[in-house]
Amino acid sequence: MKKIEAIIRPDVFSAVRRALALEGIDGLSVTEIAGCGRQEGRTGLFRGNAYEMEFSSKLKLEMVIEDRLVEPIIKSILEYAATGEVGDGKIFIYPVDEAIRIRTKERGAVAVY
Ligand SMILES: Nc1ncnc2c1ncn2[C@@H]1O[C@H](COP(=O)(O)OP(=O)(O)OP(=O)(O)O)[C@@H](O)[C@H]1O
Ligand SMILES: [Mg+2]
């Protein structure tokens, strides 16, 4: 299993959500975050004075999925989250040791459906 963490623009969320649903993703966590990439959050200089640039508001999606779904999910996110402008976000992939559905005590891939 892997965890996919995708940081995306809030306005592409419904398109990404729909694409993920078509790939069979039902379980998903979404968090509103304030982030900065290469352009935001830097200390800028205006007329000799340093100032903090703005953080931008993004959504962080987290989903734990079976390994075989990783590439199709990445493809969907890349397709629906990209505008081509700076600030489109990032995707990070982590290994997941275990998943447990608390109600049934099921473990492993069955627990993430
Ligand atoms: N290395 C990182 N680790 C964790 N979060 C990050 C990282 N880089 C970017 N982010 C998150 O992703 C959001 C969007 O980043 P962004 O797309 O601007 O990245 P970038 O590297 O500046 O790429 P681009 O040049 O396309 O803007 C940020 O607001 C932040 O929340
Ligand atoms: Mg950026």
Coordinates of C-alpha atoms in Angstrom, one line a residue, residues 42-53:
R42 CA 9.7 34.3 0.3
T43 CA 11.0 37.4 1.9
G44 CA 10.8 40.1 -0.8
L45 CA 12.3 43.5 -1.0
F46 CA 10.3 46.6 -1.7
R47 CA 11.9 50.0 -1.7
G48 CA 14.7 48.6 0.6
N49 CA 12.3 47.1 3.1
A50 CA 12.0 43.3 3.6
Y51 CA 8.4 41.9 3.7
E52 CA 6.9 38.5 3.9
M53 CA 5.0 37.4 0.8

